[in-house]
mmCIF file of C-alpha atoms in Angstrom:
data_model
loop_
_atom_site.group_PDB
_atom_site.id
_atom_site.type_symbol
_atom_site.label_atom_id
_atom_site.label_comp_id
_atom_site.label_asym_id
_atom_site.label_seq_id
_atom_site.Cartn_x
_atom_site.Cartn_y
_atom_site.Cartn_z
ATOM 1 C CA UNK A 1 0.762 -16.216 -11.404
ATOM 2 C CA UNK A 2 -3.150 -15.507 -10.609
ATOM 3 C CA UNK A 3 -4.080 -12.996 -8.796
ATOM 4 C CA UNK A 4 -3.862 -13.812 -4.329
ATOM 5 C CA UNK A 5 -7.932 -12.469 -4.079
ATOM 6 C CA UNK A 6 -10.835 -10.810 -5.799
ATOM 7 C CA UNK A 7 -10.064 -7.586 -4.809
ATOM 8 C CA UNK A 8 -6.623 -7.372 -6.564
ATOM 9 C CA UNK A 9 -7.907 -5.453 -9.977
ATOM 10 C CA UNK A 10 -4.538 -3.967 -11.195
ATOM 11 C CA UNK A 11 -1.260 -3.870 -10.157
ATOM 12 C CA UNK A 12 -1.006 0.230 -9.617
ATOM 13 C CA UNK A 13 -3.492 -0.211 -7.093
ATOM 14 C CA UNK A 14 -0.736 -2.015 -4.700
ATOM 15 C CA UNK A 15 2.717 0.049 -3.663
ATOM 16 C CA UNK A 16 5.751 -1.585 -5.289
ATOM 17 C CA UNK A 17 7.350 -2.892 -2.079
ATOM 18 C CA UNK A 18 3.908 -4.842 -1.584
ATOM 19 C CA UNK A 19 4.126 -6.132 -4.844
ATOM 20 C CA UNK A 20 7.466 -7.815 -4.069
ATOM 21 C CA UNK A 21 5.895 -8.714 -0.958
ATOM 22 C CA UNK A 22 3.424 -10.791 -2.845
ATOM 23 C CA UNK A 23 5.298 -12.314 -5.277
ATOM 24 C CA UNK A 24 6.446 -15.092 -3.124
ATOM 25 C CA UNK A 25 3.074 -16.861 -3.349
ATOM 26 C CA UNK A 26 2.694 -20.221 -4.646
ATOM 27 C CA UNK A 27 -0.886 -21.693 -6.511
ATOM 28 C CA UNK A 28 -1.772 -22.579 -3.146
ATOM 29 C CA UNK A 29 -1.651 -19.408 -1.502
ATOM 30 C CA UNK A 30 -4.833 -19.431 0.762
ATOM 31 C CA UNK A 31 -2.542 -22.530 2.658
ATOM 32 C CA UNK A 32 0.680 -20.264 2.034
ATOM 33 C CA UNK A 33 -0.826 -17.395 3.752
ATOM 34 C CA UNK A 34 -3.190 -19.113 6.415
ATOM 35 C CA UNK A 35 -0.335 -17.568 8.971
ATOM 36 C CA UNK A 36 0.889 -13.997 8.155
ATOM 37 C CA UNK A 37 4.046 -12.186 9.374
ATOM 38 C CA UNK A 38 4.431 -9.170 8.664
ATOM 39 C CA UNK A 39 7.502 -8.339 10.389
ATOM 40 C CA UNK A 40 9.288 -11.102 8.195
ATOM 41 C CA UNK A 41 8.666 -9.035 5.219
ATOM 42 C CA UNK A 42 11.118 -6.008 6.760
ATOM 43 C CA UNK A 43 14.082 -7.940 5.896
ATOM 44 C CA UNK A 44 14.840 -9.568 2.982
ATOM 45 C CA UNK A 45 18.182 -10.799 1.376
ATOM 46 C CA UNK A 46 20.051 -9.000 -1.139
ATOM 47 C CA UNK A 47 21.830 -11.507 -3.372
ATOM 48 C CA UNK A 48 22.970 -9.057 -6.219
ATOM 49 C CA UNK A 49 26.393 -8.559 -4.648
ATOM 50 C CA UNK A 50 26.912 -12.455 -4.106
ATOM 51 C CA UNK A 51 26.977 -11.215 -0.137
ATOM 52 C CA UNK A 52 24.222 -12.213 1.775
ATOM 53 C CA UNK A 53 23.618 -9.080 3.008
ATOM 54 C CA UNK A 54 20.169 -7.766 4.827
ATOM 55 C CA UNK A 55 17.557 -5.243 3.318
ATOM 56 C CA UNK A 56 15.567 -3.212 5.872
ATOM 57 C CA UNK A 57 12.374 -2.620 4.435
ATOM 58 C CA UNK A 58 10.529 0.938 5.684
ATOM 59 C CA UNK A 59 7.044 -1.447 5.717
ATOM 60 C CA UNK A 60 4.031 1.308 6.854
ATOM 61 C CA UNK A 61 0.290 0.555 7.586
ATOM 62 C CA UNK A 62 -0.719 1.428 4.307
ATOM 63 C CA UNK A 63 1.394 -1.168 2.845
ATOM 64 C CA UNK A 64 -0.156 -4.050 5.361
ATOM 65 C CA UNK A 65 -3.377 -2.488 4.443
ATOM 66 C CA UNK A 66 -2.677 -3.049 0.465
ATOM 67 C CA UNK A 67 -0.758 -6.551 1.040
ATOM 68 C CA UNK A 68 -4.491 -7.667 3.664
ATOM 69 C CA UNK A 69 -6.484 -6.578 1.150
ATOM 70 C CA UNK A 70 -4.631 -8.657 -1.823
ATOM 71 C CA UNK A 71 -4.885 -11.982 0.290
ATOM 72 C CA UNK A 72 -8.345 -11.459 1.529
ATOM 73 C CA UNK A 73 -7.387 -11.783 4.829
ATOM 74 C CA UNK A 74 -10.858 -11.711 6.107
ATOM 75 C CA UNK A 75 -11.458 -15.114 5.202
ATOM 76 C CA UNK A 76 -8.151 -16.434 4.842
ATOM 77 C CA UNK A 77 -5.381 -15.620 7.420
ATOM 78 C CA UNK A 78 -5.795 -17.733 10.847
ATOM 79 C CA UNK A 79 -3.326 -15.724 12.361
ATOM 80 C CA UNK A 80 -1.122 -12.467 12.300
ATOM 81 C CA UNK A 81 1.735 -11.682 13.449
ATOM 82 C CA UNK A 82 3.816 -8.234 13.990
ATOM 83 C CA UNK A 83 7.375 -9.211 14.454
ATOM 84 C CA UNK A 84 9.583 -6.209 14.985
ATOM 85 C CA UNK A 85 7.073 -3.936 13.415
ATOM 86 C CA UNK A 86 7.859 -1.066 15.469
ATOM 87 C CA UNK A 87 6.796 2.081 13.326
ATOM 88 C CA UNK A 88 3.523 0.443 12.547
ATOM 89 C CA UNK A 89 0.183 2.407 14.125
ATOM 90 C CA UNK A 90 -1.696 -0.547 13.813
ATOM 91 C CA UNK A 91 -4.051 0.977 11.284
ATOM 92 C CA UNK A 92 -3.005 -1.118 8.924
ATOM 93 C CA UNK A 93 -4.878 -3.622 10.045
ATOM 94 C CA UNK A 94 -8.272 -2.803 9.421
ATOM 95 C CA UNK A 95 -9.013 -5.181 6.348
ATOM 96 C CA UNK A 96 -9.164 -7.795 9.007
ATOM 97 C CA UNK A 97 -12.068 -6.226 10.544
ATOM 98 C CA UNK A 98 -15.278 -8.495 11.012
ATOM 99 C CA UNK A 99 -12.778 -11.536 10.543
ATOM 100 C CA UNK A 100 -14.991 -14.913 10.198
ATOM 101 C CA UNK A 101 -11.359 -16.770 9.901
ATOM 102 C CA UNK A 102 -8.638 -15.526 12.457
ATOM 103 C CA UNK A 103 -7.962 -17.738 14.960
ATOM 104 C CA UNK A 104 -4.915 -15.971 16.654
ATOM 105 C CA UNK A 105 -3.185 -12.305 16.624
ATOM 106 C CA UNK A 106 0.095 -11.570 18.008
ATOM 107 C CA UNK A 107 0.583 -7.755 18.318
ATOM 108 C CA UNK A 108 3.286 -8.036 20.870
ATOM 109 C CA UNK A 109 6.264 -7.212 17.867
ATOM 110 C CA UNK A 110 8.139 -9.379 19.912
ATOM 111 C CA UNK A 111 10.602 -10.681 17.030
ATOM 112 C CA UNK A 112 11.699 -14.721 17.671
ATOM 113 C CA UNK A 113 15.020 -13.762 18.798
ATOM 114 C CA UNK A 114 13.615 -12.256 21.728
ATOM 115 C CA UNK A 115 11.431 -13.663 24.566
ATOM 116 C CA UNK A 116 8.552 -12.371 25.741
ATOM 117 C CA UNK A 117 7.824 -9.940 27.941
ATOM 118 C CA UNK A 118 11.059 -7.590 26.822
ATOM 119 C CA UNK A 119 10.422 -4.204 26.501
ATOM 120 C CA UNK A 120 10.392 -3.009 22.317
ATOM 121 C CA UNK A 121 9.587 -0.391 20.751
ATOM 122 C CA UNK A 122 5.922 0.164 20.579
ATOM 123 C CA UNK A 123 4.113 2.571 18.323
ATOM 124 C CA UNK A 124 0.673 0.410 18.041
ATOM 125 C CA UNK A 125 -2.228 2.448 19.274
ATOM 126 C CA UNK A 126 -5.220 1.073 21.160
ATOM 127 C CA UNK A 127 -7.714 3.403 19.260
ATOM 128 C CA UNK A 128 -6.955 2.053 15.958
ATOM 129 C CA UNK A 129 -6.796 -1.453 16.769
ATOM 130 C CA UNK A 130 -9.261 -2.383 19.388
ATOM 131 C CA UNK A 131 -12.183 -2.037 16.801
ATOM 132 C CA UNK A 132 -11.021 -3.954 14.943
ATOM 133 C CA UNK A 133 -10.743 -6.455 17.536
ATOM 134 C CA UNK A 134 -14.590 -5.855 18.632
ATOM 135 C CA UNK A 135 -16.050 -6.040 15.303
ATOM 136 C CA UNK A 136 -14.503 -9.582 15.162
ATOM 137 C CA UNK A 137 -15.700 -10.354 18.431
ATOM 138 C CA UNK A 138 -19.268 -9.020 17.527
ATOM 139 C CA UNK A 139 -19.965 -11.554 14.416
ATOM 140 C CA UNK A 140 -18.853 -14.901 16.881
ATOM 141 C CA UNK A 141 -15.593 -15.078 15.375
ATOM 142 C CA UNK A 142 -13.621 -18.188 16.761
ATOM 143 C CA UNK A 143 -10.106 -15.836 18.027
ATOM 144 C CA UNK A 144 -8.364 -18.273 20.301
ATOM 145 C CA UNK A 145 -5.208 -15.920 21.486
ATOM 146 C CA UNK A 146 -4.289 -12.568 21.379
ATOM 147 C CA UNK A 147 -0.981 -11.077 22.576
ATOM 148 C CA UNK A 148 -0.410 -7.729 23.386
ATOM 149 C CA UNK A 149 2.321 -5.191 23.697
ATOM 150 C CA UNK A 150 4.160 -4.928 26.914
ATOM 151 C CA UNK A 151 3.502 -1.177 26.684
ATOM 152 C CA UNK A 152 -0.114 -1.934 26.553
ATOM 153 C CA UNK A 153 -0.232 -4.516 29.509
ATOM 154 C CA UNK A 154 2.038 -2.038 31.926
ATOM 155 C CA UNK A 155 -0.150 0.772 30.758
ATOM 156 C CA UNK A 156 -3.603 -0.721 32.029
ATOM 157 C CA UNK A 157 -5.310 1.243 29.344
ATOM 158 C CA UNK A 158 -9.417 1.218 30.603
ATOM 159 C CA UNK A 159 -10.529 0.627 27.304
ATOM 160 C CA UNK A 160 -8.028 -2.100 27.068
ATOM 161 C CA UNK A 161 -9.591 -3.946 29.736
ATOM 162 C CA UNK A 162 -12.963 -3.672 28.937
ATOM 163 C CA UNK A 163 -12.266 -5.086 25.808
ATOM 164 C CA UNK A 164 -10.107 -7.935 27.954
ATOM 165 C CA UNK A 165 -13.686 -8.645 29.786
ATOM 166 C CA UNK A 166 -15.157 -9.176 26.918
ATOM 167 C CA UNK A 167 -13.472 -11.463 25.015
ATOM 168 C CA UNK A 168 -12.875 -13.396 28.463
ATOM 169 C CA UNK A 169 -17.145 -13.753 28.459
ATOM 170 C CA UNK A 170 -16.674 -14.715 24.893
ATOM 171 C CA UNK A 171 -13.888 -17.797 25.617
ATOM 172 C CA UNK A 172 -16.444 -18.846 28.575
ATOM 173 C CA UNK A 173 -19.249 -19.573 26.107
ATOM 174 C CA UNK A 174 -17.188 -21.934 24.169
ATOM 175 C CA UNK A 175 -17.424 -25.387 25.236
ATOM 176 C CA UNK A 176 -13.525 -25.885 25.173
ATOM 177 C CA UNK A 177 -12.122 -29.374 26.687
ATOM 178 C CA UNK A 178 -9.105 -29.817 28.265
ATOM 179 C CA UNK A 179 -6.615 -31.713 26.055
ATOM 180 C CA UNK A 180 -5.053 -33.952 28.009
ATOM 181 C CA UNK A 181 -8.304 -34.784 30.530
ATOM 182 C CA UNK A 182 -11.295 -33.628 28.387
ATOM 183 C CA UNK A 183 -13.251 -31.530 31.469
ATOM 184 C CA UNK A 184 -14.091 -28.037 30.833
ATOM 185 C CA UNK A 185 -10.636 -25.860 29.705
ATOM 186 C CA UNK A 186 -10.462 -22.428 31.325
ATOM 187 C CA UNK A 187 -8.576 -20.615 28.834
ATOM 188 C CA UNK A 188 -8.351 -16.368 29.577
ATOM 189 C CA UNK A 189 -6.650 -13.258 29.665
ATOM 190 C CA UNK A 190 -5.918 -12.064 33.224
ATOM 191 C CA UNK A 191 -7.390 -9.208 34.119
ATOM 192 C CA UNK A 192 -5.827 -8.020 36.758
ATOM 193 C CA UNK A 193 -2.234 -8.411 38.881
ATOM 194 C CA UNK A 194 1.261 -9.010 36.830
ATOM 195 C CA UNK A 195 0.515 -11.204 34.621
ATOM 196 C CA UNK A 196 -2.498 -8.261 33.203
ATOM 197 C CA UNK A 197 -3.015 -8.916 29.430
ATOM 198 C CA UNK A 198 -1.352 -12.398 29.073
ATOM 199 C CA UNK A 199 -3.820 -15.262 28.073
ATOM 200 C CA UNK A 200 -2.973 -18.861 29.574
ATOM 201 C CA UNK A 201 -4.295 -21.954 29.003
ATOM 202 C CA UNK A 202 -3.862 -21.853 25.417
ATOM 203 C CA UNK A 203 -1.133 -23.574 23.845
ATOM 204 C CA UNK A 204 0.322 -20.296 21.846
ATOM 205 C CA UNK A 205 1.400 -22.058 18.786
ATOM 206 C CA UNK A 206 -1.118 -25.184 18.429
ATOM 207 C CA UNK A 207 -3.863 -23.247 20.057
ATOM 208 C CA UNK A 208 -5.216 -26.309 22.236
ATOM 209 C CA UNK A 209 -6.703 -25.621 25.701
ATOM 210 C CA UNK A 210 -5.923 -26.922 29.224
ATOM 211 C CA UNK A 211 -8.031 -26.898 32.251
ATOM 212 C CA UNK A 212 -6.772 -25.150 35.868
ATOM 213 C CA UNK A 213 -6.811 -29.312 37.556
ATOM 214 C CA UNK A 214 -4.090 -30.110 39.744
ATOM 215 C CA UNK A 215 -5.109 -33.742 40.501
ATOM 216 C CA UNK A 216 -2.546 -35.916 38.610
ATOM 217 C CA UNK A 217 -4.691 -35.805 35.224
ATOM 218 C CA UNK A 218 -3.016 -33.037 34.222
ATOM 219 C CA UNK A 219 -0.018 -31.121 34.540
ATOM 220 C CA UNK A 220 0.522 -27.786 35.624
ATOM 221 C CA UNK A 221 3.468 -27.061 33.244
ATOM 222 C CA UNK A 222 0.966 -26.114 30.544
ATOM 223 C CA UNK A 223 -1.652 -24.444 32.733
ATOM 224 C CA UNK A 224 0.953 -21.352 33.437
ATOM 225 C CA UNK A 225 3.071 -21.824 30.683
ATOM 226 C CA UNK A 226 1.743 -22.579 28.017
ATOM 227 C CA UNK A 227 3.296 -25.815 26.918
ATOM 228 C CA UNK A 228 1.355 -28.234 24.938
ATOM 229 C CA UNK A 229 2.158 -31.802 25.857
ATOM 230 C CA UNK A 230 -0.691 -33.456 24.177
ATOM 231 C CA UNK A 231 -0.232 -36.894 23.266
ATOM 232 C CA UNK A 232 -0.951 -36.596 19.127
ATOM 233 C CA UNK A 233 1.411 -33.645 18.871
ATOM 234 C CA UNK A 234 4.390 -35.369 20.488
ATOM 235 C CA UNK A 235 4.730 -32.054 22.452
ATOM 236 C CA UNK A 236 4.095 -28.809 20.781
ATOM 237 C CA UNK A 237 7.854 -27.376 21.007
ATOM 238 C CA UNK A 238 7.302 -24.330 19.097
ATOM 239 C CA UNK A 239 6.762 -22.454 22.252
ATOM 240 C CA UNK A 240 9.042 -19.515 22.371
ATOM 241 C CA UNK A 241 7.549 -17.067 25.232
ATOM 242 C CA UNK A 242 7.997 -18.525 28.981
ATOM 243 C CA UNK A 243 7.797 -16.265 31.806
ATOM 244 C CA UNK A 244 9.536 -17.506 34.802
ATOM 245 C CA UNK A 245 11.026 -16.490 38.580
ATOM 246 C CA UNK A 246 14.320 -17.621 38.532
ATOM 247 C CA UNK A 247 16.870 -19.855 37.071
ATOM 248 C CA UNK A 248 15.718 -23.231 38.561
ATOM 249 C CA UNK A 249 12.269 -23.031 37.526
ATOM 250 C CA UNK A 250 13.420 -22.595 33.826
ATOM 251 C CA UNK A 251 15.889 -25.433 34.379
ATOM 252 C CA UNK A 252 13.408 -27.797 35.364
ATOM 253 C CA UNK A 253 11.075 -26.429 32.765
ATOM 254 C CA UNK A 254 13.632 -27.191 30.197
ATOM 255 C CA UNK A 255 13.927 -30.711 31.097
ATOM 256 C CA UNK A 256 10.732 -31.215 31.395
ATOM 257 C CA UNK A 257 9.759 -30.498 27.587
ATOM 258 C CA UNK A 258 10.584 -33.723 26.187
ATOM 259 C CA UNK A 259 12.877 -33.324 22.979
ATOM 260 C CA UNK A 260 12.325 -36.143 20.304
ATOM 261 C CA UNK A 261 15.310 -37.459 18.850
ATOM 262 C CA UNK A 262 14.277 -37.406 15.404
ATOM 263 C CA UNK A 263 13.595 -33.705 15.422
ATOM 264 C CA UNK A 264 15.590 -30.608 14.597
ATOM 265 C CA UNK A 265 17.175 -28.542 16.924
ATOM 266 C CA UNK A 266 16.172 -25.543 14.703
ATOM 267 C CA UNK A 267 12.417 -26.346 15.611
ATOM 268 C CA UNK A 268 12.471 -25.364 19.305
ATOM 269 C CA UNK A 269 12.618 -21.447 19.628
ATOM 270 C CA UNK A 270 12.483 -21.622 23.724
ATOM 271 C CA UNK A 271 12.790 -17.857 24.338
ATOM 272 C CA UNK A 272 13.011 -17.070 28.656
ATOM 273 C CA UNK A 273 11.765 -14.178 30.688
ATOM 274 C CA UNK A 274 12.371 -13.682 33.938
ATOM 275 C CA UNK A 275 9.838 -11.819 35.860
ATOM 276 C CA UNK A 276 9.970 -9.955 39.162
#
């Protein structure tokens, strides 16, 4: 198997549990690893006993430091996720720095069986991860969505939204379309009230943008939710974090995501939080 960048020179340079981390590639690993989860690395299954038992992995920065480096996730991973990665400080994630390909970064370490907005364990801190965040920001980078910890958006963290401001005047310099009506989209973070932190209008998983219009052109399902309902995608189900005020709103929102019959139930991970 070839090495997964230039910078992997010899294998005592990585710590064994990376190693086994990155022996799952394939020849076409730049496509393999185009979206990287770390948290899906913490569990793995033992098979030795003929049990399929689970394998909690102690996974540190230092080890998502060696495993970045080995990919070249600079110029490779679109987007990064944290599942569950609760011990992690977040400096691991400094090979991403100046980034000229991520596209998306999930820091919430919201795992998929949970929805968003539920409180986790947090140990990320801001002061090792907003530079990296800026330095991407400074070289034009094309980030699309960021999520952040619950602990971070309660916390209001000064820094935080300065950085919020920021990347908000960098999303308003795109020229972004709608995609259902093709005016301007108005993709941001909010910056302010309960929903502080959360960006909308921006399809999480396909990363399309919607515009704020109310006039029949487009609906309003995606504006606050989320949901991508663009015609070529058939409906982006993969949408997994809603945030709603009570039970009939995510009834109707349920029905309103139209299912096709030819796909998998497994493919919808429709996670609901309900909000005060």
């Amino acid at each position: 198997m070839g090495a997964p960048s230039g910078h992997w020179t010899t294998s005592s340079v990585v710590p064994a549990k990376c190693q086994q981390i990155l022996t799952i590639q394939q020849e076409n690993w730049r496509e393999e690893w185009k979206e990287f989860d770390f948290g899906r690395f913490q569990r793995q299954n033992d098979f030795y006993s003929g049990v399929w038992n689970k394998i909690e992995l102690s996974l540190s920065d230092d080890d998502l430091t060696a495993v970045l480096i080995c990919i070249g996730a600079a110029t490779n991973v679109e987007s990064v996720y944290l599942s569950a990665c609760h011990r992690l400080t977040g400096r691991g994630l400094i090979p991403l720095s100046g980034s000229t390909a991520l596209r998306r970064i999930d820091i919430s370490l919201v795992s998929r069986y949970h929805c968003f907005g539920t409180d986790v364990e947090c140990s990320l801190e801001l002061g090792e991860i907003l530079p990296v965040l800026e330095s991407i920001l400074l070289i034009g980078n094309g980030l699309r969505h960021i999520q952040f910890p619950k602990k971070w958006r309660d916390a209001k963290h000064e820094g935080l939204s300065h950085f919020i401001a920021r990347y908000n005047d960098m999303l308003e310099m795109t020229d972004r379309k709608c995609c259902q009506c093709f005016v301007p989209a108005s993709p941001a973070i909010h910056e302010g009230g309960d929903r502080y932190g959360v960006q909308t209008a921006t399809c999480y998983k396909c990363l399309k943008d919607f515009c704020h219009n109310d006039d029949g052109n487009c609906e309003s399902e995606p504006v606050l939710l989320g949901v991508c309902k663009g015609r070529d995608t058939s409906g982006c189900l993969a949408v997994r974090r809603l945030s709603v005020r009570d039970a009939a709103t995510a009834v109707a929102i349920v029905a309103a995501i139209r299912v096709p019959m030819n796909m998998k139930s497994e493919s919808l991970e429709l996670g609901v939080n309900f909000v005060n």
